[in-house]
PDB file of C-alpha atoms in Angstrom:
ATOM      1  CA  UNK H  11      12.493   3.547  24.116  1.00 56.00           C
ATOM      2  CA  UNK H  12      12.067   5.544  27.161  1.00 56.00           C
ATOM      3  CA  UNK H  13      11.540   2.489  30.125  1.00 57.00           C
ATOM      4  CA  UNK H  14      10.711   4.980  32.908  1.00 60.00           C
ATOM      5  CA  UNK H  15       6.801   5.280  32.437  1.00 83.00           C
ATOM      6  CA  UNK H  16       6.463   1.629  31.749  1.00 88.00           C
ATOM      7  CA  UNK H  17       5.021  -0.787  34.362  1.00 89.00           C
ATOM      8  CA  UNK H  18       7.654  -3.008  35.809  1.00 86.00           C
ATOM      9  CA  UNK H  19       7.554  -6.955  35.257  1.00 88.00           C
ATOM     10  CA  UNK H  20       6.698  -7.408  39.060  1.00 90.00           C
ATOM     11  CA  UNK H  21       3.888  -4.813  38.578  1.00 90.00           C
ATOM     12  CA  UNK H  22       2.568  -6.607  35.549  1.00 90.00           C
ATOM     13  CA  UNK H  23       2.074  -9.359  37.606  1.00 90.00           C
ATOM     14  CA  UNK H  24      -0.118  -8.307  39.813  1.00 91.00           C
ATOM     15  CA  UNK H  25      -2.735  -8.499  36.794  1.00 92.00           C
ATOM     16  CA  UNK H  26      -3.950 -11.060  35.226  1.00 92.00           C
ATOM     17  CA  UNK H  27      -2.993  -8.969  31.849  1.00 92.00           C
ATOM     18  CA  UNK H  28      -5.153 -11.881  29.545  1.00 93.00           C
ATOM     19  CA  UNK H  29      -8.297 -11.393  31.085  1.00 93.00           C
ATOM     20  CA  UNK H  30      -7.514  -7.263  30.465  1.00 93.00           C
ATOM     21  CA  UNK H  31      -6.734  -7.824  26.892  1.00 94.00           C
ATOM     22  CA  UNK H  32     -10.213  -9.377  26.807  1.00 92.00           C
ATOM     23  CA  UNK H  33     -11.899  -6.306  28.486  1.00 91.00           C
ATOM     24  CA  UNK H  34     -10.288  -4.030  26.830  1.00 92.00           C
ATOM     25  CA  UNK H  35     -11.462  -5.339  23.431  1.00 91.00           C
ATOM     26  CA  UNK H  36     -15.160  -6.201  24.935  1.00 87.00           C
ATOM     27  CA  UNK H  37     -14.683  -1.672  26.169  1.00 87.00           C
ATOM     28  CA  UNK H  38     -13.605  -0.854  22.315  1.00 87.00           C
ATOM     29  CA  UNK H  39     -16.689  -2.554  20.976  1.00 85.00           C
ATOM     30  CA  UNK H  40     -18.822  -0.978  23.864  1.00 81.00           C
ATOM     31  CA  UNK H  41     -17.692   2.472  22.687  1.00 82.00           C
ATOM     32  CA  UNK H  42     -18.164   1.694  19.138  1.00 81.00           C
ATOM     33  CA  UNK H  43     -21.781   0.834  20.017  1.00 77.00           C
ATOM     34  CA  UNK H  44     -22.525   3.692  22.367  1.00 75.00           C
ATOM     35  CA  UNK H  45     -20.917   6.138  19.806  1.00 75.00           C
ATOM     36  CA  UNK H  46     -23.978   4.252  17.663  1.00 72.00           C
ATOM     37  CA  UNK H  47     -26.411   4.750  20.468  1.00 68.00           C
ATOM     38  CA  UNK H  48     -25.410   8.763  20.714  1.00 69.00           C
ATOM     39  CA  UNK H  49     -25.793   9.644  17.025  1.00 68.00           C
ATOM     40  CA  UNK H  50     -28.843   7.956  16.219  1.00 60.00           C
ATOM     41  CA  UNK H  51     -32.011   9.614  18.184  1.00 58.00           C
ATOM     42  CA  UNK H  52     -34.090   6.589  18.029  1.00 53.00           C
ATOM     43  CA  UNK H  53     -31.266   3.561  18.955  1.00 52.00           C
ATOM     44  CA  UNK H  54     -31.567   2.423  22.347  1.00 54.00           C
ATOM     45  CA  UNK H  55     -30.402  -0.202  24.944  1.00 55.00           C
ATOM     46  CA  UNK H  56     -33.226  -1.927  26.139  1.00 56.00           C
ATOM     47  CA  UNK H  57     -33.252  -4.713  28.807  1.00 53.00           C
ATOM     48  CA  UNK H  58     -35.408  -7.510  28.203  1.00 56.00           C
ATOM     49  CA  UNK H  59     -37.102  -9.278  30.968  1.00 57.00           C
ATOM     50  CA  UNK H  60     -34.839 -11.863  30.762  1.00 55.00           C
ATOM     51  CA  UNK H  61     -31.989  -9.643  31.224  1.00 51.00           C
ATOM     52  CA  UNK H  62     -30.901 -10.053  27.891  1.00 56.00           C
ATOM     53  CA  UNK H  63     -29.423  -6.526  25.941  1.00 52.00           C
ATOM     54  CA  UNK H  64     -30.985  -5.452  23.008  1.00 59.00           C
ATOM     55  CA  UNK H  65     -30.034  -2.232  21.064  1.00 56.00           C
ATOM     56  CA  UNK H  66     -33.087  -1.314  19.408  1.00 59.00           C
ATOM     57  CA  UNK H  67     -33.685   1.659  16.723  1.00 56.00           C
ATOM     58  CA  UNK H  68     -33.906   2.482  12.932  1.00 46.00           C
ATOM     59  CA  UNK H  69     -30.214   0.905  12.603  1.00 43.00           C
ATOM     60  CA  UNK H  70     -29.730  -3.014  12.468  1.00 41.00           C
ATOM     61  CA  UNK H  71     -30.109  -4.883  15.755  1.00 44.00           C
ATOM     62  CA  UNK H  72     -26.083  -5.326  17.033  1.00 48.00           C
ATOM     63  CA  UNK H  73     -25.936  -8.439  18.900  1.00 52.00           C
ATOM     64  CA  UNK H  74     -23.322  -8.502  21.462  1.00 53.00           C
ATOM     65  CA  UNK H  75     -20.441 -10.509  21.438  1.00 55.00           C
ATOM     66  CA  UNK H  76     -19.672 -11.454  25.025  1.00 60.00           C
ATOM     67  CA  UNK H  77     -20.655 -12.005  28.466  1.00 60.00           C
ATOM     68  CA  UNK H  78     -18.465  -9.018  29.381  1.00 59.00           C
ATOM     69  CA  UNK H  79     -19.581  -6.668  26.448  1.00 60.00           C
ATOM     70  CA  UNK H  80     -23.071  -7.432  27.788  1.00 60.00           C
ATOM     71  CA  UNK H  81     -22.511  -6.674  31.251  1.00 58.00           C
ATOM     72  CA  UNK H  82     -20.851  -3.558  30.830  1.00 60.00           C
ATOM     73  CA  UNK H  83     -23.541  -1.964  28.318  1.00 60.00           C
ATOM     74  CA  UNK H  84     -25.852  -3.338  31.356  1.00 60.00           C
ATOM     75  CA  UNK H  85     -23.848  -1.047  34.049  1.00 58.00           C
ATOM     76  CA  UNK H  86     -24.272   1.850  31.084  1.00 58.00           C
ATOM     77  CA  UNK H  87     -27.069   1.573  30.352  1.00 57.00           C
ATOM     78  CA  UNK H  88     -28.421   5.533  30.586  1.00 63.00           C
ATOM     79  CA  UNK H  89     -27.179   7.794  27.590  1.00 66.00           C
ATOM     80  CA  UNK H  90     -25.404   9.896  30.119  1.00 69.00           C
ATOM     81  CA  UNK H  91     -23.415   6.913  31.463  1.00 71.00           C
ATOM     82  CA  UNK H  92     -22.818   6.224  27.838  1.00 71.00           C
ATOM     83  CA  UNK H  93     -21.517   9.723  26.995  1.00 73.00           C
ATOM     84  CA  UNK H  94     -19.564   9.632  30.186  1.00 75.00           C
ATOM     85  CA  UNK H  95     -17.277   6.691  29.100  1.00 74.00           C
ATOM     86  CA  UNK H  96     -17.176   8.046  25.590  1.00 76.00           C
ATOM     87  CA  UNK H  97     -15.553  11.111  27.254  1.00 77.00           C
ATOM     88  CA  UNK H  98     -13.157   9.462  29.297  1.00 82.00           C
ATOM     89  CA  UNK H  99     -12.154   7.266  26.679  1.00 81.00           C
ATOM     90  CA  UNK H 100      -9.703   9.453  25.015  1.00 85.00           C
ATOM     91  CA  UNK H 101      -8.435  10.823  28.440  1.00 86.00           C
ATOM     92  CA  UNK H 102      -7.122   7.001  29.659  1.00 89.00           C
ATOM     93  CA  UNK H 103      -5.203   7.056  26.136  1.00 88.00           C
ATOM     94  CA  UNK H 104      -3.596  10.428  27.078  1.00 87.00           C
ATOM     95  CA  UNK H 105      -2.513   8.696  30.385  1.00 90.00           C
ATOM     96  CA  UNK H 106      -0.441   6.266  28.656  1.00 92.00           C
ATOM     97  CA  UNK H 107       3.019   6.953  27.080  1.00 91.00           C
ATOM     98  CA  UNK H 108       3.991   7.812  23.846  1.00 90.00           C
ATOM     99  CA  UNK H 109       4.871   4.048  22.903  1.00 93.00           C
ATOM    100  CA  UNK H 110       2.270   2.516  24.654  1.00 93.00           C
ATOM    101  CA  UNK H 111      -0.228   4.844  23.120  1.00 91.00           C
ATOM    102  CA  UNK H 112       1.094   3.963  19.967  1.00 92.00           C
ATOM    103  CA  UNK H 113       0.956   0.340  20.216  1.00 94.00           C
ATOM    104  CA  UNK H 114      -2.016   0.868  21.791  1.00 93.00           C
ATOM    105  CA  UNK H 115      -3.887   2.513  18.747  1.00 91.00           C
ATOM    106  CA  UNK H 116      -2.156  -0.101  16.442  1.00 92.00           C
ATOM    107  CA  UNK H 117      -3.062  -3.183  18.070  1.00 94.00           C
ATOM    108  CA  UNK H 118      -6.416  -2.764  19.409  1.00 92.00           C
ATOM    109  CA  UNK H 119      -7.825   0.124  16.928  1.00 88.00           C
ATOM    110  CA  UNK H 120      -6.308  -0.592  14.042  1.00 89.00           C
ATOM    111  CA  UNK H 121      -5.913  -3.744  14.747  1.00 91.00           C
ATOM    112  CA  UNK H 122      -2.487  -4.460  12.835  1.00 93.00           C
ATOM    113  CA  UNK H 123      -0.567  -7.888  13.078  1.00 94.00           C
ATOM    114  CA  UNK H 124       2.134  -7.997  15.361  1.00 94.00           C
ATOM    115  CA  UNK H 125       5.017  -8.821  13.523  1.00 94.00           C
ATOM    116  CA  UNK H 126       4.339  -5.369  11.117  1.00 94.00           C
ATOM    117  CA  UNK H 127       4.183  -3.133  14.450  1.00 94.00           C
ATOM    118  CA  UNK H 128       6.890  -4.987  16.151  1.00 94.00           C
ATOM    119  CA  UNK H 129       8.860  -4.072  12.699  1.00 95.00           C
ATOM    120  CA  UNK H 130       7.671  -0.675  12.550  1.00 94.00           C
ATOM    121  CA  UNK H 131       8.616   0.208  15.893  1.00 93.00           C
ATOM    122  CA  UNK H 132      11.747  -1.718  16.001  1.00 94.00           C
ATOM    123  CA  UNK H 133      10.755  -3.564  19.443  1.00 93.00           C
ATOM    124  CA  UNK H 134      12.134  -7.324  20.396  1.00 94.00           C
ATOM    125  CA  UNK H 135       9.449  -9.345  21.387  1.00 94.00           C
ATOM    126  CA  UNK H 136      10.047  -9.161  25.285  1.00 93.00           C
ATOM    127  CA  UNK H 137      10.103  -4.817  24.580  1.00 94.00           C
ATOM    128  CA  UNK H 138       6.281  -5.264  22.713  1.00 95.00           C
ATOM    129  CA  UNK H 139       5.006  -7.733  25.288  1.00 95.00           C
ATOM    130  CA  UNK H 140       6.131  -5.486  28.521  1.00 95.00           C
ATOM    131  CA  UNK H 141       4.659  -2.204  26.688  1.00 95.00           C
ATOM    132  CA  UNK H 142       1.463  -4.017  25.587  1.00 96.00           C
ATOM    133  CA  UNK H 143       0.968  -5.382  28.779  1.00 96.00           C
ATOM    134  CA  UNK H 144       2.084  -2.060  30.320  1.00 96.00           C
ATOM    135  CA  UNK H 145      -0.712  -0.105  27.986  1.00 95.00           C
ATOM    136  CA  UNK H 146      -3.233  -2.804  29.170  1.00 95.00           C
ATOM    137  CA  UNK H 147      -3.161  -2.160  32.627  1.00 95.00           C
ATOM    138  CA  UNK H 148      -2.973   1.670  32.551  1.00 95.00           C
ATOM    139  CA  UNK H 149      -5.467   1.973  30.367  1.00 94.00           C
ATOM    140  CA  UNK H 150      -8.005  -0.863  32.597  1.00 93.00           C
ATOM    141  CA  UNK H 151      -6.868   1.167  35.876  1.00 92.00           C
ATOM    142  CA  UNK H 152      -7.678   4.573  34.693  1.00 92.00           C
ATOM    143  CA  UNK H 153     -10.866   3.905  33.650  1.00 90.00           C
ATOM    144  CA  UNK H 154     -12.052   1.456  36.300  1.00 88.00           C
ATOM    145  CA  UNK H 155     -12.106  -1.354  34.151  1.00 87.00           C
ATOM    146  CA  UNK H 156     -10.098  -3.679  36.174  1.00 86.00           C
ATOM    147  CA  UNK H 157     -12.894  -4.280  38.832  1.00 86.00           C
ATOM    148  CA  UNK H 158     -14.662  -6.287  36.159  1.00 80.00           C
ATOM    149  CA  UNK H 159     -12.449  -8.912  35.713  1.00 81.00           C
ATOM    150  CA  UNK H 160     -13.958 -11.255  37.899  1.00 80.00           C
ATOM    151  CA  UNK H 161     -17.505 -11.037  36.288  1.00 74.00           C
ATOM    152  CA  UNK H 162     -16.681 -13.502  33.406  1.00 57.00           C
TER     153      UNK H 162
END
């Protein structure tokens, strides 16, 4: 494995990498929704006076899963916004490198154990922490996501 591209322990950190892990999943499901949103012509966020989300439209009503996922389909809450962070979505995995893309996909896509990806691509357990954490952070940092981890 090529260590070059991959985010130093002292740079790790500097993040609280737990908290990123957390956003990154509540950003997955986000995506998942807004890709929703897009391809149905009648689903739509709406705010409810109480500030409450509600996706409303011919599909089921999603309820959201966090204070995080909530707030962040509140800050997108236009179509454009939401095809905006669709688009960049696949651009933040292009920044990462081949392994951390990898492990990446696997672990918060596919969402394979541990142990089988660890096996698969014959990492030690201090190799898939430092490239998960690694992947984390890139991926938050590229797409801005880092400035909402003091929000929850």
């Amino acid at each position: 494995m090529n260590y070059t591209h991959i985010l130093t322990d002292f740079m790790i950190k500097q993040f609280d990498v737990k908290k990123l892990e957390e956003i990154v999943k509540a950003f997955l499901e986000l995506v998942e929704t807004a890709t929703l949103i897009l391809d149905d012509k009648d689903y739509y966020i709406r705010i409810t006076p109480t500030y409450e989300v509600e996706l409303v439209g011919k599909s089921s009503v999603r309820n959201t899963c966090s204070k995080i996922e909530t707030f962040m389909i509140y800050e997108y809450d236009s179509k454009d916004k939401l095809r905006d962070l669709i688009v960049k979505y696949p651009s933040a995995l292009e920044k990462l490198t081949k392994e951390e893309k990898e492990l990446f996909i696997r672990c918060f896509i596919n969402k394979e154990k541990k142990t089988y990806i660890q096996e698969s691509m014959i990492l030690h357990q201090y190799q898939y922490d430092r490239l998960k954490k690694s992947a984390i952070i890139k991926f938050c940092v590229f797409l801005g996501l880092d400035k909402y981890i003091n929000n929850f």
